[in-house]
Coordinates of N, CA, C and O in Angstrom, one line a residue:
X22 N 47.6 16.7 -14.5 CA 48.9 16.3 -14.0 C 49.6 15.4 -15.1 O 48.9 14.5 -15.7
X23 N 50.8 15.6 -15.3 CA 51.6 14.8 -16.2 C 51.9 13.5 -15.5 O 52.1 13.4 -14.3
X24 N 51.9 12.4 -16.4 CA 52.2 11.1 -15.8 C 53.2 10.3 -16.8 O 53.1 10.5 -18.0
X25 N 54.0 9.6 -16.2 CA 55.0 8.8 -16.9 C 54.4 7.4 -17.1 O 54.3 6.6 -16.2
X26 N 53.9 7.1 -18.3 CA 53.1 5.9 -18.6 C 54.0 4.8 -19.1 O 55.2 5.0 -19.5
X27 N 53.4 3.6 -19.2 CA 54.1 2.5 -19.8 C 54.6 2.8 -21.2 O 55.6 2.5 -21.7
X28 N 53.7 3.4 -22.0 CA 53.9 3.8 -23.4 C 55.1 4.8 -23.4 O 56.0 4.6 -24.3
X29 N 55.1 5.8 -22.6 CA 56.2 6.7 -22.5 C 57.5 6.0 -22.2 O 58.6 6.3 -22.8
X30 N 57.5 5.1 -21.2 CA 58.6 4.3 -20.8 C 59.2 3.5 -22.0 O 60.4 3.6 -22.3
X31 N 58.3 2.8 -22.8 CA 58.8 2.1 -23.9 C 59.4 3.0 -25.0 O 60.5 2.6 -25.5
X32 N 58.8 4.1 -25.2 CA 59.4 5.1 -26.2 C 60.7 5.6 -25.8 O 61.6 5.7 -26.6
X33 N 60.9 5.9 -24.5 CA 62.2 6.4 -24.0 C 63.2 5.3 -24.1 O 64.4 5.6 -24.4
X34 N 62.9 4.1 -23.7 CA 63.8 3.0 -23.8 C 64.3 2.8 -25.2 O 65.5 2.6 -25.5
X35 N 63.4 2.8 -26.1 CA 63.7 2.6 -27.5 C 64.6 3.8 -28.0 O 65.5 3.6 -28.8
X36 N 64.4 5.0 -27.5 CA 65.1 6.1 -28.0 C 66.6 6.1 -27.5 O 67.5 6.7 -28.0
X37 N 66.9 5.3 -26.4 CA 68.3 5.2 -26.0 C 68.9 3.8 -26.4 O 69.9 3.5 -25.8
X38 N 68.2 3.1 -27.2 CA 68.8 1.9 -27.8 C 68.3 0.6 -27.4 O 68.9 -0.4 -27.8
X39 N 67.3 0.5 -26.6 CA 66.7 -0.8 -26.3 C 66.1 -1.4 -27.5 O 65.1 -0.8 -28.1
X40 N 66.5 -2.6 -27.9 CA 65.9 -3.2 -29.1 C 64.4 -3.5 -28.9 O 64.0 -3.9 -27.7
X41 N 63.6 -3.4 -29.9 CA 62.2 -3.6 -29.8 C 61.8 -5.0 -29.4 O 60.8 -5.3 -28.8
X42 N 62.7 -6.0 -29.7 CA 62.5 -7.4 -29.4 C 62.8 -7.7 -27.9 O 62.7 -8.8 -27.5
X43 N 63.0 -6.7 -27.1 CA 63.3 -6.9 -25.6 C 62.0 -7.4 -25.0 O 62.1 -8.1 -24.0
X44 N 60.8 -7.1 -25.6 CA 59.6 -7.7 -25.1 C 58.9 -7.0 -24.0 O 59.4 -6.0 -23.5
X45 N 57.7 -7.5 -23.6 CA 56.9 -6.9 -22.7 C 57.4 -6.9 -21.3 O 57.1 -6.0 -20.5
X46 N 58.2 -7.8 -20.9 CA 58.8 -7.9 -19.6 C 60.0 -7.0 -19.3 O 60.6 -7.1 -18.3
X47 N 60.4 -6.2 -20.3 CA 61.6 -5.4 -20.2 C 61.6 -4.5 -19.1 O 62.6 -4.3 -18.4
X48 N 60.4 -3.9 -18.7 CA 60.4 -3.0 -17.6 C 60.7 -3.6 -16.3 O 61.1 -2.8 -15.4
X49 N 60.6 -4.9 -16.2 CA 60.9 -5.5 -14.9 C 62.3 -6.1 -14.8 O 62.7 -6.6 -13.8
X50 N 63.1 -6.0 -15.9 CA 64.4 -6.5 -15.9 C 65.4 -5.3 -15.6 O 65.0 -4.1 -15.9
X51 N 66.5 -5.6 -15.0 CA 67.5 -4.5 -14.7 C 68.0 -3.9 -16.0 O 68.0 -4.5 -17.0
X52 N 68.6 -2.7 -15.8 CA 69.2 -2.1 -17.0 C 70.4 -2.9 -17.5 O 70.6 -3.0 -18.7
X53 N 71.1 -3.5 -16.5 CA 72.2 -4.4 -16.9 C 71.7 -5.6 -17.7 O 72.3 -5.9 -18.8
X54 N 70.6 -6.2 -17.3 CA 70.1 -7.3 -18.0 C 69.6 -6.9 -19.4 O 69.6 -7.7 -20.3
X55 N 69.1 -5.7 -19.5 CA 68.6 -5.2 -20.8 C 69.8 -4.8 -21.7 O 69.6 -4.5 -22.9
X56 N 71.0 -4.7 -21.2 CA 72.2 -4.4 -22.0 C 72.3 -2.8 -22.2 O 73.0 -2.4 -23.1
X57 N 71.7 -2.1 -21.3 CA 71.8 -0.6 -21.4 C 73.0 -0.1 -20.5 O 72.9 -0.2 -19.3
X58 N 74.0 0.3 -21.2 CA 75.2 0.7 -20.5 C 75.1 2.1 -19.8 O 74.0 2.7 -19.9
X59 N 76.1 2.6 -19.2 CA 76.0 3.8 -18.4 C 75.7 5.0 -19.3 O 74.9 5.9 -18.9
X60 N 76.2 5.0 -20.5 CA 75.9 6.1 -21.4 C 74.4 6.1 -21.8 O 73.8 7.2 -21.8
X61 N 73.8 5.0 -22.0 CA 72.4 4.9 -22.3 C 71.6 5.3 -21.1 O 70.5 6.0 -21.3
X62 N 72.0 4.9 -19.9 CA 71.3 5.3 -18.7 C 71.3 6.8 -18.5 O 70.3 7.4 -18.1
X63 N 72.5 7.4 -18.7 CA 72.6 8.9 -18.6 C 71.7 9.6 -19.6 O 71.0 10.5 -19.3
X64 N 71.7 9.1 -20.8 CA 70.8 9.6 -21.9 C 69.3 9.5 -21.5 O 68.5 10.4 -21.6
X65 N 69.0 8.4 -20.9 CA 67.6 8.1 -20.4 C 67.3 9.2 -19.3 O 66.2 9.8 -19.4
X66 N 68.2 9.3 -18.4 CA 67.9 10.3 -17.3 C 67.8 11.7 -17.8 O 66.9 12.5 -17.4
X67 N 68.6 12.1 -18.8 CA 68.5 13.4 -19.4 C 67.2 13.6 -20.1 O 66.5 14.6 -20.0
X68 N 66.7 12.6 -20.8 CA 65.4 12.7 -21.5 C 64.3 12.8 -20.5 O 63.3 13.5 -20.8
X69 N 64.4 12.1 -19.4 CA 63.3 12.1 -18.4 C 63.3 13.5 -17.8 O 62.3 14.1 -17.6
X70 N 64.5 14.1 -17.5 CA 64.6 15.4 -16.9 C 64.1 16.5 -17.9 O 63.3 17.4 -17.5
X71 N 64.4 16.4 -19.1 CA 63.9 17.3 -20.1 C 62.4 17.3 -20.3 O 61.8 18.3 -20.4
X72 N 61.9 16.1 -20.2 CA 60.4 15.9 -20.5 C 59.6 16.2 -19.2 O 58.5 16.7 -19.3
X73 N 60.1 15.7 -18.1 CA 59.2 15.8 -16.8 C 59.8 16.7 -15.8 O 59.1 17.0 -14.8
X74 N 61.0 17.2 -16.0 CA 61.6 18.1 -15.0 C 62.0 17.4 -13.7 O 62.1 18.0 -12.6
X75 N 62.3 16.1 -13.8 CA 62.6 15.3 -12.6 C 64.0 14.7 -12.8 O 64.3 14.1 -13.8
X76 N 64.9 14.9 -11.8 CA 66.2 14.4 -11.9 C 66.3 13.1 -11.3 O 66.0 12.9 -10.1
X77 N 66.6 12.0 -12.1 CA 66.7 10.7 -11.5 C 68.0 10.0 -11.9 O 68.1 8.8 -11.7
X78 N 69.0 10.8 -12.4 CA 70.2 10.2 -12.9 C 70.9 9.3 -11.8 O 71.4 8.2 -12.2
X79 N 70.9 9.7 -10.6 CA 71.6 8.9 -9.5 C 70.8 7.6 -9.2 O 71.4 6.7 -8.6
X80 N 69.6 7.5 -9.7 CA 68.8 6.3 -9.4 C 68.7 5.3 -10.5 O 68.3 4.2 -10.4
X81 N 69.2 5.7 -11.7 CA 69.2 4.8 -12.8 C 70.6 4.1 -12.9 O 71.5 4.5 -13.6
X82 N 70.7 3.1 -12.0 CA 71.9 2.3 -11.9 C 71.7 1.0 -12.7 O 70.6 0.7 -13.2
X83 N 72.8 0.2 -12.9 CA 72.7 -1.0 -13.6 C 71.7 -2.0 -12.9 O 71.2 -2.9 -13.6
X84 N 71.5 -1.8 -11.6 CA 70.6 -2.8 -10.9 C 69.2 -2.3 -10.8 O 68.3 -3.1 -10.3
X85 N 68.9 -1.1 -11.2 CA 67.5 -0.6 -11.2 C 66.8 -1.2 -12.4 O 67.3 -1.6 -13.4
X86 N 65.4 -1.1 -12.3 CA 64.6 -1.5 -13.4 C 63.9 -0.3 -14.0 O 63.7 0.7 -13.3
X87 N 63.5 -0.3 -15.3 CA 62.8 0.8 -15.8 C 61.4 1.0 -15.1 O 61.0 2.1 -14.9
X88 N 60.8 -0.1 -14.6 CA 59.6 0.1 -13.8 C 59.8 0.9 -12.6 O 59.0 1.7 -12.2
X89 N 60.9 0.6 -11.9 CA 61.2 1.4 -10.7 C 61.4 2.8 -11.0 O 61.0 3.7 -10.2
X90 N 62.1 3.1 -12.1 CA 62.3 4.5 -12.5 C 61.0 5.2 -12.8 O 60.8 6.3 -12.4
X91 N 60.2 4.5 -13.5 CA 58.8 5.1 -13.9 C 58.1 5.4 -12.6 O 57.5 6.5 -12.5
X92 N 58.1 4.5 -11.6 CA 57.4 4.7 -10.4 C 58.0 5.9 -9.6 O 57.2 6.7 -9.1
X93 N 59.3 6.0 -9.6 CA 60.0 7.1 -8.9 C 59.6 8.5 -9.6 O 59.3 9.4 -8.9
X94 N 59.6 8.5 -10.9 CA 59.2 9.7 -11.6 C 57.8 10.1 -11.2 O 57.5 11.3 -10.9
X95 N 56.9 9.2 -11.3 CA 55.5 9.4 -11.0 C 55.3 9.9 -9.5 O 54.5 10.8 -9.2
X96 N 56.1 9.3 -8.6 CA 56.0 9.8 -7.2 C 56.5 11.2 -7.1 O 55.9 12.0 -6.4
X97 N 57.6 11.5 -7.8 CA 58.1 12.9 -7.7 C 57.2 13.9 -8.4 O 57.0 15.0 -7.9
X98 N 56.5 13.5 -9.4 CA 55.6 14.4 -10.1 C 54.4 14.6 -9.2 O 53.9 15.7 -9.1
X99 N 53.9 13.6 -8.5 CA 52.8 13.7 -7.6 C 53.1 14.7 -6.4 O 52.4 15.5 -6.0
X100 N 54.4 14.5 -5.9 CA 54.8 15.4 -4.8 C 54.9 16.8 -5.2 O 54.6 17.7 -4.4
X101 N 55.2 17.1 -6.4 CA 55.3 18.5 -6.9 C 54.0 19.1 -7.0 O 53.8 20.3 -6.8
X102 N 52.9 18.4 -7.4 CA 51.6 18.9 -7.6 C 50.8 19.1 -6.3 O 49.7 19.6 -6.3
X103 N 51.3 18.6 -5.2 CA 50.6 18.7 -3.9 C 50.9 20.1 -3.3 O 51.8 20.7 -3.4

């Protein structure tokens, strides 16, 4: 089964412009707090859908956290494999 890991999350966040100095706690901060605008969030959603086949664009709001999105993707991946 495919899994959306912390490492994958860090790579995807970096690919949409999150500076590497954001630190280890970045996954628990909101996208707004991380400075990722709506364009970066749409790009992140597109990359997640391309890689995992899961549509989460409506859930990646400025108030969501990367950790919440990772958990959502993993829940949806688990549901698909059942």
